[in-house]
CSV table of C-alpha atoms in Angstrom, one decimal:
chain,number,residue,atom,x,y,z
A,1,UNK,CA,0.0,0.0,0.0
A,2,UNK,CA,1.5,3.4,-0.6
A,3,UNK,CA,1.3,5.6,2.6
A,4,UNK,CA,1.3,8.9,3.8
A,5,UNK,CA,3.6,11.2,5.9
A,6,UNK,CA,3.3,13.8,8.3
A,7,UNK,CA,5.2,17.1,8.0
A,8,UNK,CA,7.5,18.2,11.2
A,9,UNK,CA,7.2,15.4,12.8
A,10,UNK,CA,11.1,15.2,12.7
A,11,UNK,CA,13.2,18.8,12.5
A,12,UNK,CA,16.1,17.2,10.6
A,13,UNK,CA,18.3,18.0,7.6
A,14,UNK,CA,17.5,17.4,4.1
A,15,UNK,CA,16.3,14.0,3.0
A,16,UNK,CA,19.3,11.3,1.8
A,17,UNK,CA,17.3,10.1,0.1
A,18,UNK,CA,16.0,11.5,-3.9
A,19,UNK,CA,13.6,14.0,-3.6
A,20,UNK,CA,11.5,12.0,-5.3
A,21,UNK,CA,11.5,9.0,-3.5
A,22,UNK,CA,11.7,10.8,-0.7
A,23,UNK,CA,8.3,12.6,-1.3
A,24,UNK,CA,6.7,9.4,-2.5
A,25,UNK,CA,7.4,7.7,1.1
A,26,UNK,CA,6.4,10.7,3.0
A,27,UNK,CA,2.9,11.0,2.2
A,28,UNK,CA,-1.1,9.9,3.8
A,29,UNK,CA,-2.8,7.8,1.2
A,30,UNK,CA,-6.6,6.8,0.1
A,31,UNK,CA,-7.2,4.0,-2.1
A,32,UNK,CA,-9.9,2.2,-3.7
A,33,UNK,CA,-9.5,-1.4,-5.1
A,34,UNK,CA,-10.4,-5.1,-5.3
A,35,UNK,CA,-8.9,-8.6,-4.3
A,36,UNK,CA,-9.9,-11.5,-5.8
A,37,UNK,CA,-9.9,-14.3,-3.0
A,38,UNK,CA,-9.0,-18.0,-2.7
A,39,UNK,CA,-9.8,-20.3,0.3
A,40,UNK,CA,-9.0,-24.1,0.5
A,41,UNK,CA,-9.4,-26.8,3.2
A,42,UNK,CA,-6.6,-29.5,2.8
A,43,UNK,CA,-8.8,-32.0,3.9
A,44,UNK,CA,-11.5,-34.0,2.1
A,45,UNK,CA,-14.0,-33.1,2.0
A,46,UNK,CA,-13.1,-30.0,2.4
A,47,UNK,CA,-14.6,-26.2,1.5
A,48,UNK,CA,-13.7,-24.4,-0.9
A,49,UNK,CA,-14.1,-20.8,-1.8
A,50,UNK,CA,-13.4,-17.9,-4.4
A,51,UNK,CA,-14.5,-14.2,-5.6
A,52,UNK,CA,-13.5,-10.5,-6.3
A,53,UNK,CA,-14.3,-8.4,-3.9
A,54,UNK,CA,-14.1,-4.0,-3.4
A,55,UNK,CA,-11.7,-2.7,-0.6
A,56,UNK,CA,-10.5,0.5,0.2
A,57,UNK,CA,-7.3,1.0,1.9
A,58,UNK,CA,-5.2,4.0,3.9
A,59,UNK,CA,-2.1,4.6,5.0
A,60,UNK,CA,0.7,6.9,6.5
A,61,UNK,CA,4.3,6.4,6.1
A,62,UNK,CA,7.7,8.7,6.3
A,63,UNK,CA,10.9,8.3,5.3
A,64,UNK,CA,13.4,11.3,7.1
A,65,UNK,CA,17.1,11.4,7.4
A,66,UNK,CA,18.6,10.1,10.3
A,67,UNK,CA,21.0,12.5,12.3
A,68,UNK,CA,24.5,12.0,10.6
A,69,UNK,CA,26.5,10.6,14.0
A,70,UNK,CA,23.1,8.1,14.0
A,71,UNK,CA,23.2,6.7,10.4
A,72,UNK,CA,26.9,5.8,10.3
A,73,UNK,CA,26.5,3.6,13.8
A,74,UNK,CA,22.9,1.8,12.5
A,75,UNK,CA,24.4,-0.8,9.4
A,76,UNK,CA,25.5,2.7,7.6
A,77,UNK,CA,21.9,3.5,7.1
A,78,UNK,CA,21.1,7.1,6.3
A,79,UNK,CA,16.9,7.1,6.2
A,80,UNK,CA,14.7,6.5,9.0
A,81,UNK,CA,11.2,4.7,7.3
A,82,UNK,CA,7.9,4.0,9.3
A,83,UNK,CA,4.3,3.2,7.8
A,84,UNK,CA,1.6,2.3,8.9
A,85,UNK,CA,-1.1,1.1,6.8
A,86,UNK,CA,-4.9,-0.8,6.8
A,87,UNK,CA,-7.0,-2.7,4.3
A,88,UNK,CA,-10.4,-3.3,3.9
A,89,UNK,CA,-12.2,-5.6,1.5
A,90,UNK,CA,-15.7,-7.3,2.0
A,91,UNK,CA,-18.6,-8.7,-0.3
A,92,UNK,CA,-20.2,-11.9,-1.2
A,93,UNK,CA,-17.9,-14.6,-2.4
A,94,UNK,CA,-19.3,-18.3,-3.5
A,95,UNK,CA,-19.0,-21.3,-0.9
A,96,UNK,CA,-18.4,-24.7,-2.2
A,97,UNK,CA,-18.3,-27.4,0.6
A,98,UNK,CA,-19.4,-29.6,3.0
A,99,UNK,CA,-20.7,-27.6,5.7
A,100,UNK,CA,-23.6,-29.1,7.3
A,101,UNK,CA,-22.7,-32.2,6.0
A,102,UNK,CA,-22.7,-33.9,9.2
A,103,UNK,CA,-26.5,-33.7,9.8
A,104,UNK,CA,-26.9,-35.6,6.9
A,105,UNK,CA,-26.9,-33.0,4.0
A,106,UNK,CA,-24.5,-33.1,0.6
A,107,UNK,CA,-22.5,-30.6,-0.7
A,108,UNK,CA,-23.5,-27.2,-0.3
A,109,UNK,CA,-23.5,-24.2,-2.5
A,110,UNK,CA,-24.1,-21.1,-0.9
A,111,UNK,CA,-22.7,-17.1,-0.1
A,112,UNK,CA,-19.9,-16.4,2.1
A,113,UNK,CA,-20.6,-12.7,3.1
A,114,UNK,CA,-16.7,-11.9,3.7
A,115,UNK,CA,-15.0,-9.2,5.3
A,116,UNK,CA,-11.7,-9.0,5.8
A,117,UNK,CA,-9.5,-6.6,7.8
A,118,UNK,CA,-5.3,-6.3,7.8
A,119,UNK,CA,-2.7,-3.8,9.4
A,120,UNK,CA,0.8,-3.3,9.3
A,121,UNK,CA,3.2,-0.9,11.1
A,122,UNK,CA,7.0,-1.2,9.8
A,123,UNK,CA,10.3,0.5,11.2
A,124,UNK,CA,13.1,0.6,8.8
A,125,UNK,CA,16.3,1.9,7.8
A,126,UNK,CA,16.8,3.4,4.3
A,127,UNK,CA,19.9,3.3,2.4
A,128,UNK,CA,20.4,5.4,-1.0
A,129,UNK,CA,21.2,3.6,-4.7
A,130,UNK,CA,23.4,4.8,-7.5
A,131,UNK,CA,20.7,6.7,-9.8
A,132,UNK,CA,18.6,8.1,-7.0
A,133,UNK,CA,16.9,4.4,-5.6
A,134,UNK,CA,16.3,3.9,-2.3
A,135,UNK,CA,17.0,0.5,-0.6
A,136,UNK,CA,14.9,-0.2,2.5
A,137,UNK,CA,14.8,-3.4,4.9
A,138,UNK,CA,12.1,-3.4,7.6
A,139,UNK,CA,11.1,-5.1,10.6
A,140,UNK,CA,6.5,-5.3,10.6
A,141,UNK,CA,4.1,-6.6,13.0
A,142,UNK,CA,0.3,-6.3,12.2
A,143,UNK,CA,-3.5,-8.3,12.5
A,144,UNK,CA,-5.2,-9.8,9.9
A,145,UNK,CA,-8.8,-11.0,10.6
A,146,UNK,CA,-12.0,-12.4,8.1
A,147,UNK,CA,-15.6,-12.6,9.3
A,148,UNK,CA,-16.9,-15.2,7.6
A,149,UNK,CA,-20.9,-15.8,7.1
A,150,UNK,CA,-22.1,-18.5,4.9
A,151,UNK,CA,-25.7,-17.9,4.2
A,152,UNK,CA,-27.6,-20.2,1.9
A,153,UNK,CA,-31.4,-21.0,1.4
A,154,UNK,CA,-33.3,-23.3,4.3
A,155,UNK,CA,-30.1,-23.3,5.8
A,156,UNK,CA,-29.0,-21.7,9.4
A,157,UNK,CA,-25.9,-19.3,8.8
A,158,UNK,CA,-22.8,-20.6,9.3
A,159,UNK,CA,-20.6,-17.9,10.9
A,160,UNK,CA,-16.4,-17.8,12.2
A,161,UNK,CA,-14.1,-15.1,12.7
A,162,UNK,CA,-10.8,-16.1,12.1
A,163,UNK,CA,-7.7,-14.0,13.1
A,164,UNK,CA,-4.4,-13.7,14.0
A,165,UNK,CA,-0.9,-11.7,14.7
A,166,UNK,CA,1.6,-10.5,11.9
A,167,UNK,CA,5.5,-10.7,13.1
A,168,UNK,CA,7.7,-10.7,10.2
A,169,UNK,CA,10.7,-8.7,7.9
A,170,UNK,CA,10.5,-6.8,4.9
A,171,UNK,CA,12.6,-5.3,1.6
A,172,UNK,CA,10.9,-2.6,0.0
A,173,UNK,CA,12.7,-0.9,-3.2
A,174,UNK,CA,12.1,2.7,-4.6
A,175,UNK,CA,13.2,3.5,-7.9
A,176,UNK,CA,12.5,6.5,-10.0
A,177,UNK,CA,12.1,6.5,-13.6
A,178,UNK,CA,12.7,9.8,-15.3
A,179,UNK,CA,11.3,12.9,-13.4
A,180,UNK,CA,7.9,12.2,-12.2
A,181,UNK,CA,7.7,8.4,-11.7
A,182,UNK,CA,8.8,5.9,-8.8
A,183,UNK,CA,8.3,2.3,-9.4
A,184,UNK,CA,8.8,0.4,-6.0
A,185,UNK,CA,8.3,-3.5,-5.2
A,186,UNK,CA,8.4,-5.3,-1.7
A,187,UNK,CA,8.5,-8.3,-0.4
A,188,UNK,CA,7.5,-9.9,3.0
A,189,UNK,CA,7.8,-12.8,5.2
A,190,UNK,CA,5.8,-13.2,8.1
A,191,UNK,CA,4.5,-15.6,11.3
A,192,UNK,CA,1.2,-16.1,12.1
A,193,UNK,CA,1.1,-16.4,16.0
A,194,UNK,CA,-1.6,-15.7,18.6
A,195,UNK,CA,-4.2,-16.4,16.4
A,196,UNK,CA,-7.7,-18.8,15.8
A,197,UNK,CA,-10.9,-19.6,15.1
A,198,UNK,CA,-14.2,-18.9,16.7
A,199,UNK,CA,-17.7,-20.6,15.0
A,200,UNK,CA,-20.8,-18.4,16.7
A,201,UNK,CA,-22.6,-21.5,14.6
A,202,UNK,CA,-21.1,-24.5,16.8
A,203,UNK,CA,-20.1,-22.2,19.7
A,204,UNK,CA,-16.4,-23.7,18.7
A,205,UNK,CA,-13.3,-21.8,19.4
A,206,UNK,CA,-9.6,-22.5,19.4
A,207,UNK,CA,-6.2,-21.5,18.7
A,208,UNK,CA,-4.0,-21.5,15.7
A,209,UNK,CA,-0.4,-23.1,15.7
A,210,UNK,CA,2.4,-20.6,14.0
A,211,UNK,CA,2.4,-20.7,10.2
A,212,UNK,CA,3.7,-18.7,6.9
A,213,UNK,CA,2.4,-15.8,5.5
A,214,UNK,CA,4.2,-14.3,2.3
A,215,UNK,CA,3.2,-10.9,0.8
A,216,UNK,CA,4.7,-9.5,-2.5
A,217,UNK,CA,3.4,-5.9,-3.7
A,218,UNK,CA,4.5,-3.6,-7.1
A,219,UNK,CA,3.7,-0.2,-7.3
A,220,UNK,CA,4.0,3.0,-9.5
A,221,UNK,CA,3.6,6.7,-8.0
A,222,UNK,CA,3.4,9.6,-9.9
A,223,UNK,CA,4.2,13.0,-9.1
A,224,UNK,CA,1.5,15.3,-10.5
A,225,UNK,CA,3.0,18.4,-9.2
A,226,UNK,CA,3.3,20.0,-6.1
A,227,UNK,CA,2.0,17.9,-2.9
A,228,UNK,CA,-0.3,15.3,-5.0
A,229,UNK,CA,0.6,12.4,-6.7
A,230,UNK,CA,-1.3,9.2,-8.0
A,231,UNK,CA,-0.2,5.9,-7.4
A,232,UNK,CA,-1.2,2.3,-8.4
A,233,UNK,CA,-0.4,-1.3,-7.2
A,234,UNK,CA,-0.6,-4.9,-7.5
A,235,UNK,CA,0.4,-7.6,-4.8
A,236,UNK,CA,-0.2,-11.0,-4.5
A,237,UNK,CA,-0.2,-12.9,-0.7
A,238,UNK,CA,-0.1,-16.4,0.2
A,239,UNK,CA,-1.2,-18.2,3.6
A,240,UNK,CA,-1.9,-21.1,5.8
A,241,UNK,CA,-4.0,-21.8,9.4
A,242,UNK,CA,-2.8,-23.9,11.0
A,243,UNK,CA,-6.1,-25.6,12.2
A,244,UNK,CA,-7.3,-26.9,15.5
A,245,UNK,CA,-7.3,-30.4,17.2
A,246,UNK,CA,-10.9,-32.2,17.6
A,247,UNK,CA,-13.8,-31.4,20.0
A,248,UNK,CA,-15.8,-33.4,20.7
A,249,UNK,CA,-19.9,-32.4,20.5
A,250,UNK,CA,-22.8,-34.5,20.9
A,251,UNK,CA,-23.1,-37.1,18.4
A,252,UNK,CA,-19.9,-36.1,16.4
A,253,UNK,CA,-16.1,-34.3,16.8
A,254,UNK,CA,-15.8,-30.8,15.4
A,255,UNK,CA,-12.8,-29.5,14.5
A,256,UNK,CA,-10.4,-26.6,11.9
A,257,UNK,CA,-8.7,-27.9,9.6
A,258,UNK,CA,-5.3,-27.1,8.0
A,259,UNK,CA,-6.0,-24.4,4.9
A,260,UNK,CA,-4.5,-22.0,2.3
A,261,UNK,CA,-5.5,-18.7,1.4
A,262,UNK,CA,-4.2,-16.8,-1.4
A,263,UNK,CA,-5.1,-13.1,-2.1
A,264,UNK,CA,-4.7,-10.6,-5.5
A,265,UNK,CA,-6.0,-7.4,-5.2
A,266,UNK,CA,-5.2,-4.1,-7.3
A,267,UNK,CA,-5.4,-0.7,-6.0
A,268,UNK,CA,-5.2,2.7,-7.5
A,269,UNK,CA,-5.3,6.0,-4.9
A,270,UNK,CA,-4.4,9.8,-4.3
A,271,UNK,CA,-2.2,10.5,-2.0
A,272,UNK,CA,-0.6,14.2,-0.2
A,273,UNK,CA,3.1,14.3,0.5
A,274,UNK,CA,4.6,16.2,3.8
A,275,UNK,CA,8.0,15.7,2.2
């Protein structure tokens, strides 16, 4: 997500890195978009399901100089860089599976009214490139959750909010192209800790083992003039839960199992730079 900055916050000298760069990290950001989402039970059966769904997304970020005696002691970084940004996407999205199979029923094909919520915040240290690039690694922590309600006819809903914790590192690099552009791409690796699974349905709730979460994002910002610019992006991510152990209920066990999700959205937004 691209983010915004806020001016003053540190009385420092002038950016190391490009102006351009520079004013494309310092900025507050609005942005309207869509993922298209994938979710799969490793288990058979197992439920299945898919859809493209809007989202909006905002965000804050800055990227300032360090004090000189500071940058030459931190890995020979010059830039300070912290963001913080959210996403947003909900709407229907089909259900393929066997849920409430086990009072006797087949297959069901049904609605999953979705809604899914992330954050991020990242510290990092910024280190300038030959032609005016900007190298950043990062340390992120964050939440992702998704309401799930699977609504289908002569059916009772079927409702569970899963969630969990976002510990992880990051490489995000700027680089402009010609005088108004900067084309960035970042990558991310993360845990999935403290997390689970709670079915309002079943009154089931448990919680999640640690698993992967990867996150890869390309974007182009464009300088319109003075403090706007426009910015679009593309990013793919990729994750598991890690499922729960049985309970048992009367008449028959109940219990998560292990599943991938996988996540492409677009975005396009406006966004003010501080720098």
């Amino acid at each position: 997500m691209a983010v915004v900055a806020v001016a003053g916050v540190l009385s420092l000298p002038a950016h190391a890195a490009s102006p351009l760069v520079a004013a494309a990290e310092s900025s507050f950001d609005l942005e309207l978009g869509g993922m298209h989402a994938q979710y799969h039970e490793n288990v058979t059966p197992g439920d299945d399901e898919s859809g493209l769904i809007p989202g909006f997304g905002v965000g804050v970020s800055l990227l300032a100089p360090l004090h000189p005696g500071i940058s030459t002691s931190i890995l020979g970084g010059d830039d300070l860089y912290v963001a913080l940004n959210y996403e947003f996407d909900a709407g229907n999205i089909r259900y393929a599976g066997h849920y409430q199979a086990i009072d006797g029923g087949g297959a069901l094909d049904a609605v999953d009214r979705a809604a899914f919520n992330r954050a991020e915040a990242r510290v990092g240290l910024g280190f300038p490139l030959a032609g005016g690039g900007e190298s950043i690694p990062f340390v992120v922590a964050g939440y992702q959750a998704w309401n799930r309600d699977v609504v289908a006819a002569n059916t009772a809903d079927g409702k569970a909010f899963y969630e969990s914790g976002l510990f992880g590192l990051g490489w995000r690099l700027d680089q402009p192209l010609g005088r108004m552009l900067v084309a960035s791409a970042t990558g991310q690796v993360f845990a999935l800790a403290g997390g689970g699974v709670s079915d309002g349905s079943q009154g089931f709730s448990h919680g999640f083992g640690v698993t992967p979460e990867e996150r890869v994002d390309l974007g182009l910002d464009d300088a319109l003039g003075g403090k706007l610019h426009v910015f679009a992006q593309l990013y793919w991510q990729h994750f598991n839960y890690a499922g729960t152990p049985p309970a048992y209920y009367p008449g028959y066990f109940l219990y998560e199992p292990f599943s991938t999700t996988t996540q492409i959205g677009a975005d396009i937004g406006l966004g003010y730079s501080f720098n």
